[in-house]
XYZ file of N, CA and C in Angstrom:
732
model
N -3.083 -15.228 -24.307
C -4.262 -15.135 -23.440
C -4.036 -14.163 -22.281
N -2.825 -14.221 -21.698
C -2.517 -13.319 -20.593
C -2.564 -11.872 -21.056
N -2.113 -11.619 -22.289
C -2.136 -10.253 -22.822
C -3.567 -9.755 -22.952
N -4.465 -10.609 -23.469
C -5.874 -10.231 -23.623
C -6.500 -9.959 -22.260
N -6.199 -10.817 -21.290
C -6.722 -10.608 -19.942
C -6.236 -9.284 -19.364
N -4.982 -8.958 -19.623
C -4.412 -7.718 -19.097
C -5.086 -6.496 -19.712
N -5.398 -6.567 -21.001
C -6.105 -5.474 -21.666
C -7.502 -5.305 -21.068
N -8.204 -6.413 -20.904
C -9.551 -6.364 -20.338
C -9.544 -5.808 -18.916
N -8.533 -6.185 -18.149
C -8.438 -5.701 -16.766
C -8.162 -4.203 -16.740
N -7.303 -3.731 -17.639
C -7.028 -2.297 -17.719
C -8.296 -1.527 -18.083
N -9.063 -2.059 -19.016
C -10.333 -1.426 -19.387
C -11.302 -1.424 -18.210
N -11.309 -2.508 -17.451
C -12.172 -2.608 -16.269
C -11.828 -1.510 -15.261
N -10.528 -1.308 -15.036
C -10.098 -0.264 -14.116
C -10.457 1.119 -14.646
N -10.237 1.338 -15.938
C -10.490 2.652 -16.525
C -11.974 3.011 -16.495
N -12.828 2.032 -16.768
C -14.268 2.279 -16.800
C -14.819 2.532 -15.409
N -14.359 1.764 -14.436
C -14.920 1.871 -13.086
C -14.357 3.040 -12.291
N -13.151 3.509 -12.616
C -12.551 4.574 -11.807
C -13.291 5.904 -11.962
N -13.912 6.138 -13.105
C -14.557 7.428 -13.327
C -15.741 7.654 -12.381
N -16.731 6.751 -12.325
C -17.831 6.992 -11.380
C -17.380 6.980 -9.933
N -16.375 6.170 -9.617
C -15.915 6.138 -8.221
C -15.166 7.416 -7.853
N -14.446 7.982 -8.802
C -13.790 9.272 -8.540
C -14.819 10.335 -8.220
N -15.881 10.362 -9.010
C -16.953 11.332 -8.754
C -17.548 11.105 -7.376
N -17.749 9.835 -7.016
C -18.305 9.514 -5.709
C -17.399 9.950 -4.571
N -16.099 9.698 -4.700
C -15.145 10.088 -3.659
C -15.132 11.601 -3.478
N -15.090 12.332 -4.590
C -15.040 13.794 -4.512
C -16.308 14.347 -3.881
N -17.462 13.841 -4.302
C -18.728 14.344 -3.761
C -18.846 14.049 -2.265
N -18.528 12.823 -1.874
C -18.638 12.449 -0.465
C -17.669 13.256 0.392
N -16.491 13.546 -0.135
C -15.511 14.311 0.639
C -15.996 15.725 0.927
N -16.871 16.253 0.069
C -17.407 17.600 0.273
C -18.649 17.595 1.162
N -19.524 16.602 0.983
C -20.799 16.610 1.709
C -20.732 15.853 3.030
N -19.754 14.957 3.188
C -19.650 14.199 4.441
C -18.296 14.465 5.075
N -17.372 13.560 4.929
C -16.036 13.730 5.491
C -15.045 12.956 4.643
N -13.777 13.271 4.843
C -12.748 12.550 4.110
C -12.636 11.105 4.587
N -12.991 10.873 5.847
C -13.007 9.490 6.347
C -14.065 8.670 5.612
N -15.236 9.287 5.396
C -16.291 8.599 4.645
C -15.865 8.379 3.198
N -15.168 9.368 2.640
C -14.706 9.249 1.259
C -13.713 8.101 1.116
N -12.937 7.842 2.180
C -11.984 6.727 2.138
C -12.690 5.408 1.887
N -13.795 5.166 2.592
C -14.483 3.885 2.436
C -15.159 3.777 1.078
N -15.528 4.927 0.478
C -16.011 4.902 -0.906
C -14.878 4.459 -1.831
N -13.681 4.993 -1.601
C -12.526 4.605 -2.408
C -12.205 3.122 -2.235
N -12.329 2.625 -1.006
C -12.047 1.206 -0.749
C -13.000 0.318 -1.546
N -14.222 0.761 -1.715
C -15.168 -0.026 -2.520
C -14.694 -0.133 -3.967
N -14.045 0.926 -4.482
C -13.485 0.819 -5.835
C -12.327 -0.166 -5.851
N -11.487 -0.129 -4.810
C -10.399 -1.106 -4.727
C -10.959 -2.527 -4.759
N -12.087 -2.747 -4.074
C -12.702 -4.083 -4.058
C -13.192 -4.465 -5.458
N -13.731 -3.489 -6.183
C -14.169 -3.741 -7.558
C -12.981 -4.122 -8.435
N -11.879 -3.402 -8.273
C -10.670 -3.713 -9.039
C -10.157 -5.105 -8.685
N -10.197 -5.435 -7.400
C -9.710 -6.745 -6.981
C -10.621 -7.869 -7.465
N -11.912 -7.582 -7.596
C -12.809 -8.573 -8.205
C -12.351 -8.840 -9.635
N -12.045 -7.773 -10.370
C -11.552 -7.947 -11.731
C -10.207 -8.649 -11.773
N -9.373 -8.378 -10.783
C -8.063 -9.041 -10.718
C -8.227 -10.544 -10.550
N -9.199 -10.930 -9.728
C -9.433 -12.357 -9.494
C -10.128 -13.013 -10.686
N -11.161 -12.381 -11.204
C -11.983 -12.999 -12.246
C -11.360 -12.860 -13.631
N -10.850 -11.671 -13.945
C -10.315 -11.429 -15.290
C -8.875 -11.923 -15.420
N -8.039 -11.562 -14.439
C -6.628 -11.931 -14.532
C -6.343 -13.332 -13.995
N -7.219 -13.840 -13.138
C -6.974 -15.148 -12.543
C -5.939 -15.100 -11.432
N -5.817 -13.929 -10.777
C -4.865 -13.773 -9.675
C -5.611 -13.930 -8.358
N -5.151 -14.838 -7.524
C -5.776 -15.091 -6.228
C -4.832 -14.675 -5.112
N -5.383 -14.000 -4.095
C -4.590 -13.498 -2.987
C -4.720 -14.404 -1.772
N -3.599 -14.663 -1.113
C -3.596 -15.406 0.143
C -2.879 -14.572 1.202
N -3.524 -14.371 2.349
C -2.927 -13.567 3.411
C -2.667 -14.432 4.635
N -1.521 -14.216 5.233
C -1.149 -14.901 6.464
C -0.823 -13.844 7.517
N -1.124 -14.140 8.772
C -0.775 -13.240 9.852
C -1.746 -12.114 10.104
N -2.969 -12.239 9.588
C -3.949 -11.168 9.790
C -4.197 -10.939 11.277
N -4.045 -11.982 12.077
C -4.277 -11.867 13.519
C -3.218 -11.003 14.206
N -2.153 -10.647 13.511
C -1.110 -9.805 14.101
C -1.477 -8.325 14.128
N -2.526 -7.943 13.407
C -2.927 -6.533 13.373
C -3.455 -6.103 14.739
N -3.192 -4.860 15.150
C -3.688 -4.379 16.441
C -5.210 -4.393 16.489
N -5.757 -4.612 17.669
C -7.195 -4.632 17.867
C -7.678 -3.305 18.440
N -8.946 -2.982 18.195
C -9.546 -1.799 18.800
C -9.616 -0.623 17.842
N -10.702 0.143 17.962
C -10.905 1.287 17.084
C -9.870 2.381 17.297
N -9.325 2.487 18.510
C -8.363 3.546 18.817
C -6.918 3.092 18.647
N -6.711 1.852 18.204
C -5.345 1.345 18.064
C -4.617 2.066 16.933
N -3.321 2.223 17.114
C -2.501 2.888 16.102
C -1.515 1.884 15.516
N -1.071 2.155 14.294
C -0.084 1.276 13.663
C 0.570 1.997 12.495
N 1.867 1.746 12.347
C 2.603 2.177 11.163
C 2.930 0.912 10.383
N 2.340 0.772 9.208
C 2.517 -0.418 8.383
C 3.687 -0.193 7.427
N 4.668 -1.072 7.486
C 5.833 -0.991 6.608
C 5.820 -2.202 5.679
N 5.600 -1.945 4.406
C 5.385 -3.037 3.462
C 6.446 -3.072 2.369
N 6.785 -4.298 1.965
C 7.549 -4.495 0.743
C 6.718 -3.933 -0.406
N 7.401 -3.385 -1.410
C 6.675 -2.767 -2.527
C 7.190 -3.356 -3.834
N 6.327 -4.117 -4.526
C 6.727 -4.746 -5.779
C 5.883 -4.308 -6.967
N 4.628 -3.922 -6.712
C 3.758 -3.546 -7.823
C 2.603 -2.693 -7.329
N 1.739 -2.319 -8.257
C 0.541 -1.558 -7.903
C -0.448 -2.418 -7.130
N -0.318 -3.720 -7.261
C -1.310 -4.637 -6.700
C -1.481 -4.472 -5.197
N -0.388 -4.349 -4.435
C -0.538 -4.241 -2.982
C -1.190 -2.929 -2.556
N -1.005 -1.868 -3.354
C -1.649 -0.598 -3.002
C -3.156 -0.668 -3.200
N -3.603 -1.558 -4.067
C -5.027 -1.735 -4.309
C -5.649 -2.747 -3.355
N -4.882 -3.770 -2.998
C -5.467 -4.867 -2.221
C -5.394 -4.659 -0.715
N -4.273 -4.172 -0.208
C -4.117 -4.039 1.238
C -5.218 -3.194 1.892
N -5.655 -2.083 1.282
C -6.740 -1.318 1.922
C -8.028 -2.114 2.098
N -8.254 -3.110 1.245
C -9.511 -3.858 1.316
C -9.552 -4.838 2.480
N -8.405 -5.128 3.095
C -8.405 -6.093 4.204
C -8.116 -5.432 5.548
N -7.868 -4.127 5.543
C -7.512 -3.443 6.780
C -8.755 -2.930 7.510
N -8.795 -3.069 8.846
C -9.958 -2.623 9.614
C -9.977 -1.120 9.877
N -8.890 -0.431 9.564
C -8.796 1.010 9.775
C -8.594 1.715 8.442
N -8.967 2.988 8.352
C -8.577 3.770 7.174
C -7.053 3.837 7.096
N -6.528 3.911 5.897
C -5.088 4.007 5.693
C -4.725 5.355 5.090
N -3.576 5.855 5.481
C -3.008 7.041 4.847
C -1.693 6.621 4.218
N -1.630 6.648 2.890
C -0.395 6.307 2.197
C 0.522 7.526 2.150
N 1.802 7.284 2.197
C 2.794 8.330 1.976
C 3.277 8.173 0.539
N 3.052 9.194 -0.289
C 3.428 9.061 -1.694
C 3.862 10.403 -2.260
N 4.550 10.347 -3.387
C 5.054 11.565 -4.021
C 3.901 12.365 -4.617
N 4.025 13.661 -4.506
C 2.955 14.576 -4.895
C 2.594 14.479 -6.370
N 3.535 14.044 -7.203
C 3.287 13.982 -8.650
C 2.127 13.056 -8.998
N 1.839 12.062 -8.142
C 0.754 11.121 -8.428
C -0.613 11.802 -8.438
N -0.717 12.960 -7.799
C -2.003 13.657 -7.773
C -2.394 14.179 -9.152
N -1.447 14.197 -10.079
C -1.729 14.698 -11.431
C -2.352 13.633 -12.336
N -2.384 12.380 -11.878
C -2.968 11.314 -12.697
C -4.479 11.542 -12.814
N -5.012 11.601 -14.030
C -6.450 11.855 -14.181
C -7.303 10.852 -13.408
N -8.338 11.364 -12.784
C -9.331 10.603 -12.021
C -8.706 9.967 -10.772
N -7.781 9.033 -10.920
C -7.202 8.384 -9.749
C -6.529 9.415 -8.841
N -5.686 10.250 -9.412
C -5.001 11.265 -8.633
C -5.946 12.298 -8.057
N -6.975 12.633 -8.822
C -7.943 13.625 -8.340
C -8.674 13.119 -7.102
N -9.040 11.847 -7.112
C -9.721 11.299 -5.939
C -8.758 11.173 -4.761
N -7.497 10.816 -5.029
C -6.516 10.731 -3.958
C -6.331 12.084 -3.279
N -6.446 13.154 -4.054
C -6.273 14.490 -3.497
C -7.364 14.841 -2.495
N -8.512 14.180 -2.597
C -9.622 14.456 -1.689
C -9.605 13.550 -0.459
N -8.620 12.655 -0.380
C -8.486 11.784 0.786
C -7.408 12.334 1.712
N -7.448 11.931 2.963
C -6.493 12.434 3.953
C -5.225 11.601 3.884
N -4.378 11.936 2.919
C -3.126 11.215 2.703
C -1.944 12.124 3.033
N -0.747 11.581 2.890
C 0.468 12.357 3.144
C 1.226 12.488 1.828
N 1.146 13.659 1.220
C 1.824 13.906 -0.049
C 3.176 14.552 0.250
N 4.225 14.066 -0.339
C 5.544 14.620 -0.065
C 6.221 15.088 -1.349
N 7.106 16.055 -1.172
C 7.954 16.548 -2.257
C 9.338 15.938 -2.069
N 9.711 15.043 -2.941
C 10.962 14.307 -2.767
C 12.204 15.166 -2.989
N 12.031 16.377 -3.532
C 13.186 17.213 -3.796
C 13.849 17.690 -2.505
N 13.080 17.796 -1.435
C 13.627 18.229 -0.157
C 13.383 17.132 0.870
N 14.405 16.334 1.139
C 14.250 15.196 2.039
C 13.944 15.637 3.473
N 14.583 16.733 3.908
C 14.369 17.220 5.277
C 12.933 17.691 5.469
N 12.433 18.466 4.504
C 11.058 18.960 4.580
C 10.073 17.798 4.493
N 10.373 16.832 3.626
C 9.491 15.671 3.469
C 9.411 14.877 4.762
N 10.550 14.667 5.427
C 10.565 13.930 6.684
C 9.730 14.650 7.740
N 9.900 15.970 7.841
C 9.139 16.749 8.818
C 7.650 16.646 8.545
N 7.280 16.684 7.266
C 5.870 16.599 6.880
C 5.292 15.231 7.233
N 6.061 14.180 6.982
C 5.600 12.821 7.304
C 5.351 12.680 8.802
N 6.270 13.197 9.619
C 6.136 13.080 11.077
C 4.923 13.873 11.564
N 4.792 15.113 11.119
C 3.691 15.968 11.581
C 2.342 15.403 11.172
N 2.188 15.110 9.880
C 0.907 14.610 9.391
C 0.644 13.196 9.888
N 1.685 12.397 9.979
C 1.523 11.026 10.454
C 1.027 10.978 11.886
N 1.577 11.799 12.753
C 1.138 11.831 14.149
C -0.312 12.286 14.248
N -0.680 13.256 13.423
C -2.077 13.721 13.421
C -3.029 12.604 12.993
N -2.677 11.909 11.930
C -3.547 10.856 11.414
C -3.627 9.670 12.373
N -2.509 9.294 12.954
C -2.510 8.189 13.920
C -3.394 8.530 15.115
N -3.389 9.799 15.521
C -4.239 10.229 16.623
C -5.716 10.161 16.298
N -6.041 10.158 14.998
C -7.435 10.080 14.558
C -7.894 8.647 14.310
N -7.013 7.693 14.494
C -7.378 6.302 14.250
C -7.068 5.812 12.854
N -6.343 6.626 12.077
C -5.927 6.229 10.734
C -4.543 5.598 10.810
N -4.374 4.460 10.168
C -3.068 3.811 10.135
C -2.255 4.375 8.969
N -0.968 4.538 9.181
C -0.089 5.072 8.140
C 0.615 3.919 7.434
N 0.486 3.894 6.106
C 1.112 2.857 5.281
C 2.302 3.451 4.543
N 3.466 2.834 4.717
C 4.660 3.319 4.048
C 5.406 2.170 3.383
N 6.086 2.501 2.286
C 6.946 1.549 1.590
C 8.383 2.015 1.814
N 9.081 1.440 2.800
C 10.386 1.977 3.196
C 11.458 1.950 2.120
N 11.299 1.106 1.096
C 12.275 1.112 0.002
C 12.057 2.293 -0.944
N 10.904 2.945 -0.820
C 10.659 4.172 -1.566
C 10.169 3.996 -2.984
N 10.303 2.817 -3.546
C 9.878 2.577 -4.915
C 9.598 1.087 -5.090
N 8.948 0.742 -6.190
C 8.680 -0.668 -6.460
C 9.976 -1.394 -6.814
N 10.152 -2.561 -6.213
C 11.357 -3.342 -6.447
C 11.044 -4.543 -7.332
N 11.911 -4.862 -8.294
C 11.715 -6.070 -9.111
C 11.721 -7.311 -8.231
N 11.074 -8.330 -8.709
C 10.988 -9.574 -7.957
C 12.372 -10.118 -7.628
N 12.563 -10.466 -6.358
C 13.819 -11.045 -5.927
C 14.900 -10.041 -5.569
N 14.570 -8.738 -5.594
C 15.573 -7.725 -5.286
C 15.224 -6.991 -3.998
N 16.258 -6.435 -3.378
C 16.097 -5.720 -2.113
C 16.634 -4.310 -2.270
N 15.813 -3.327 -1.866
C 16.231 -1.948 -1.965
C 16.821 -1.438 -0.662
N 17.076 -0.132 -0.624
C 17.586 0.520 0.576
C 16.402 0.966 1.431
N 16.346 0.485 2.639
C 15.239 0.806 3.537
C 15.502 2.144 4.247
N 14.583 3.097 4.072
C 14.683 4.401 4.714
C 13.959 4.379 6.064
N 14.349 5.277 6.962
C 13.866 5.212 8.346
C 12.687 6.124 8.659
N 12.078 6.752 7.641
C 10.972 7.678 7.929
C 9.847 6.981 8.691
N 9.529 5.748 8.315
C 8.442 5.022 8.968
C 8.722 4.720 10.422
N 9.939 4.289 10.721
C 10.263 3.972 12.109
C 10.461 5.240 12.936
N 10.878 6.308 12.306
C 10.962 7.582 13.031
C 9.570 8.045 13.441
N 8.622 7.909 12.534
C 7.239 8.249 12.869
C 6.727 7.361 13.997
N 7.015 6.065 13.911
C 6.558 5.129 14.939
C 7.131 5.490 16.307
N 8.420 5.776 16.363
C 9.069 6.094 17.639
C 8.508 7.396 18.219
N 8.323 8.418 17.377
C 7.839 9.705 17.870
C 6.371 9.657 18.282
N 5.596 8.793 17.654
C 4.171 8.699 17.976
C 3.871 7.623 19.004
N 4.788 6.691 19.192
C 4.551 5.568 20.100
C 3.760 4.436 19.473
N 3.451 4.551 18.173
C 2.686 3.503 17.490
C 3.590 2.319 17.156
N 3.072 1.092 17.235
C 3.885 -0.067 16.859
C 4.060 -0.164 15.346
N 5.104 -0.854 14.946
C 5.371 -1.121 13.535
C 4.813 -2.490 13.184
N 4.170 -2.574 12.022
C 3.690 -3.853 11.497
C 4.393 -4.113 10.167
N 5.336 -5.050 10.107
C 6.015 -5.346 8.839
C 5.136 -6.235 7.953
N 5.206 -5.996 6.646
C 4.388 -6.765 5.701
C 5.253 -7.193 4.521
N 5.217 -8.475 4.205
C 5.919 -9.013 3.033
C 4.895 -9.327 1.958
N 5.151 -8.885 0.736
C 4.212 -9.129 -0.369
C 4.977 -9.692 -1.566
N 4.455 -10.757 -2.145
C 5.082 -11.364 -3.321
C 4.239 -11.091 -4.556
N 3.806 -9.837 -4.720
C 2.886 -9.482 -5.801
C 3.519 -9.538 -7.185
N 4.844 -9.316 -7.261
C 5.501 -9.306 -8.565
C 5.475 -10.671 -9.233
N 5.121 -11.677 -8.499
C 4.997 -13.024 -9.078
C 3.940 -13.045 -10.181
N 2.884 -12.246 -10.009
C 1.809 -12.201 -11.003
C 1.673 -10.822 -11.662
N 2.048 -9.762 -10.928
C 1.894 -8.392 -11.417
C 3.260 -7.725 -11.323
N 4.121 -7.876 -12.322
C 5.496 -7.377 -12.233
C 5.566 -5.850 -12.264
N 6.680 -5.343 -11.763
C 6.902 -3.896 -11.759
C 6.891 -3.349 -13.175
N 7.598 -4.013 -14.052
C 7.680 -3.578 -15.440
C 7.005 -4.608 -16.337
N 6.434 -4.121 -17.407
C 5.730 -5.012 -18.313
C 4.235 -4.912 -18.117
N 3.515 -4.869 -19.206
C 2.071 -4.682 -19.163
C 1.327 -5.956 -18.785
N 1.852 -7.101 -19.167
C 1.141 -8.371 -19.022
C 1.203 -8.872 -17.576
N 0.016 -9.188 -17.039
C -0.092 -9.816 -15.724
C -0.362 -11.307 -15.924
N 0.037 -12.104 -14.937
C -0.057 -13.549 -15.077
C -0.943 -14.145 -13.986
N -1.742 -15.146 -14.319
C -2.571 -15.797 -13.296
C -1.708 -16.552 -12.293
N -2.246 -16.724 -11.111
C -1.509 -17.447 -10.088
C -1.920 -17.005 -8.696
N -1.164 -17.459 -7.718
C -1.439 -17.152 -6.313
C -0.386 -16.177 -5.802
N -0.869 -15.081 -5.199
C 0.010 -14.090 -4.590
C -0.086 -14.232 -3.079
N 1.043 -14.376 -2.424
C 1.059 -14.549 -0.967
C 1.498 -13.249 -0.291
N 0.759 -12.899 0.744
C 1.060 -11.721 1.551
C 1.158 -12.168 3.005
N 2.173 -11.702 3.701
C 2.368 -12.101 5.092
C 2.487 -10.867 5.980
N 1.639 -10.807 7.006
C 1.650 -9.707 7.974
C 2.415 -10.176 9.206
N 3.442 -9.431 9.555
C 4.324 -9.852 10.632
C 3.851 -9.433 12.016
N 4.547 -9.893 13.041
C 4.195 -9.552 14.426
C 4.482 -8.091 14.730
N 3.721 -7.539 15.678
C 3.918 -6.155 16.094
C 5.333 -5.950 16.629
N 5.914 -4.830 16.274
C 7.214 -4.436 16.800
C 7.021 -3.136 17.575
N 7.124 -3.201 18.876
C 6.912 -2.019 19.707
C 8.003 -0.980 19.432
N 7.609 0.292 19.458
C 8.536 1.370 19.114
C 8.994 2.192 20.312
N 8.331 2.047 21.450
C 8.643 2.865 22.616
C 10.091 2.670 23.066
N 10.817 3.780 23.119
C 12.198 3.736 23.577
C 13.175 3.140 22.589
N 12.732 2.893 21.349
C 13.603 2.264 20.365
C 14.379 3.298 19.560
N 15.483 2.866 19.001
C 16.227 3.672 18.044
C 15.642 3.425 16.656
N 15.260 4.481 15.915
C 14.611 4.283 14.606
C 15.426 3.425 13.642
N 16.744 3.610 13.631
C 17.567 2.833 12.705
C 17.572 1.353 13.085
N 17.682 1.076 14.374
C 17.679 -0.317 14.823
C 16.322 -0.960 14.572
N 15.256 -0.199 14.779
C 13.914 -0.722 14.551
C 13.709 -1.025 13.067
N 14.225 -0.150 12.193
C 14.097 -0.412 10.760
C 14.910 -1.632 10.359
N 16.075 -1.805 10.941
C 16.869 -3.003 10.626
C 16.117 -4.275 11.019
N 15.413 -4.210 12.137
C 14.630 -5.366 12.575
C 13.473 -5.636 11.612
N 12.770 -4.574 11.208
C 11.654 -4.732 10.268
C 12.154 -5.233 8.917
N 13.263 -4.688 8.452
C 13.843 -5.116 7.177
C 14.242 -6.583 7.216
N 14.863 -6.990 8.300
C 15.296 -8.389 8.423
C 14.100 -9.328 8.367
N 13.007 -8.954 9.048
C 11.831 -9.813 9.031
C 11.219 -9.864 7.632
N 11.060 -8.682 7.004
C 10.428 -8.635 5.683
C 11.224 -9.446 4.665
N 12.523 -9.236 4.607
C 13.322 -9.908 3.586
C 13.411 -11.414 3.828
N 13.466 -11.822 5.101
C 13.450 -13.262 5.393
C 12.110 -13.873 5.004
N 11.040 -13.139 5.267
C 9.700 -13.642 4.936
C 9.486 -13.689 3.429
N 10.074 -12.746 2.694
C 9.974 -12.768 1.233
C 10.547 -14.075 0.678
N 11.623 -14.520 1.259
C 12.246 -15.765 0.794
C 11.411 -16.981 1.149
N 10.590 -16.851 2.172
C 9.713 -17.961 2.549
C 8.483 -18.031 1.662
N 7.856 -16.873 1.370
C 6.598 -16.882 0.621
C 6.810 -16.894 -0.892
N 8.024 -16.570 -1.349
C 8.313 -16.587 -2.772
C 9.715 -17.153 -3.010
N 9.935 -18.407 -2.634
C 11.300 -18.974 -2.702
C 11.864 -19.042 -4.111
N 10.990 -19.137 -5.138
C 11.481 -19.220 -6.507
C 12.220 -17.958 -6.929
N 11.917 -16.824 -6.275
C 12.533 -15.558 -6.654
C 13.920 -15.385 -6.041
N 14.288 -16.284 -5.105
C 15.565 -16.143 -4.408
C 16.345 -17.453 -4.501
N 16.954 -17.704 -5.645
C 17.682 -18.958 -5.837
C 18.902 -19.047 -4.917
């Protein structure tokens, strides 16, 4: 049954992404990329409707009150990364537009990548770490100044359930240089939507948004260690079965 649900959900995503891609591209040309972002978010909401109804996956969020208030507020969101699910769901609950930092190769994905190319995101070339870091800082500061929050996955890739990767400091370096606070986020999405394997499983996915971590005057490495400690401790709280 889970396999059939997974097939139906994939078809749901494939069918709905085409008209939404056209909408994002058109709006980005006739209005603005900020407007195109909210068109894209509506597709994420459609996908999440299918995730809830077709797959039987329900999302629970804790700590939403920890997000900064105000239209001009800035934030660098540092999230655990376990599956595609958090990249689709987190934008639907955020009060600000988000700019994801991702590898440039994703822009080649038909329809999805094409629409991402029309949004104000931060595309990096992983072959040159120094150039990528400079690009993240420059573009990140510009976007934060416009009221867009920057979303980063400090482990750099999706991690299997119950595992911890190496946390990179690009996010905290951006936070320190821009003065924006860090918001750590723990996600237990692999419980229902694993990194590997086509089949998704019904159940409850817990997401926890942590307290603001001020960046002013901080050392980026120390700030990342603090964010990592909170995220990994929270992962063990919201998904204890994954950490025997």
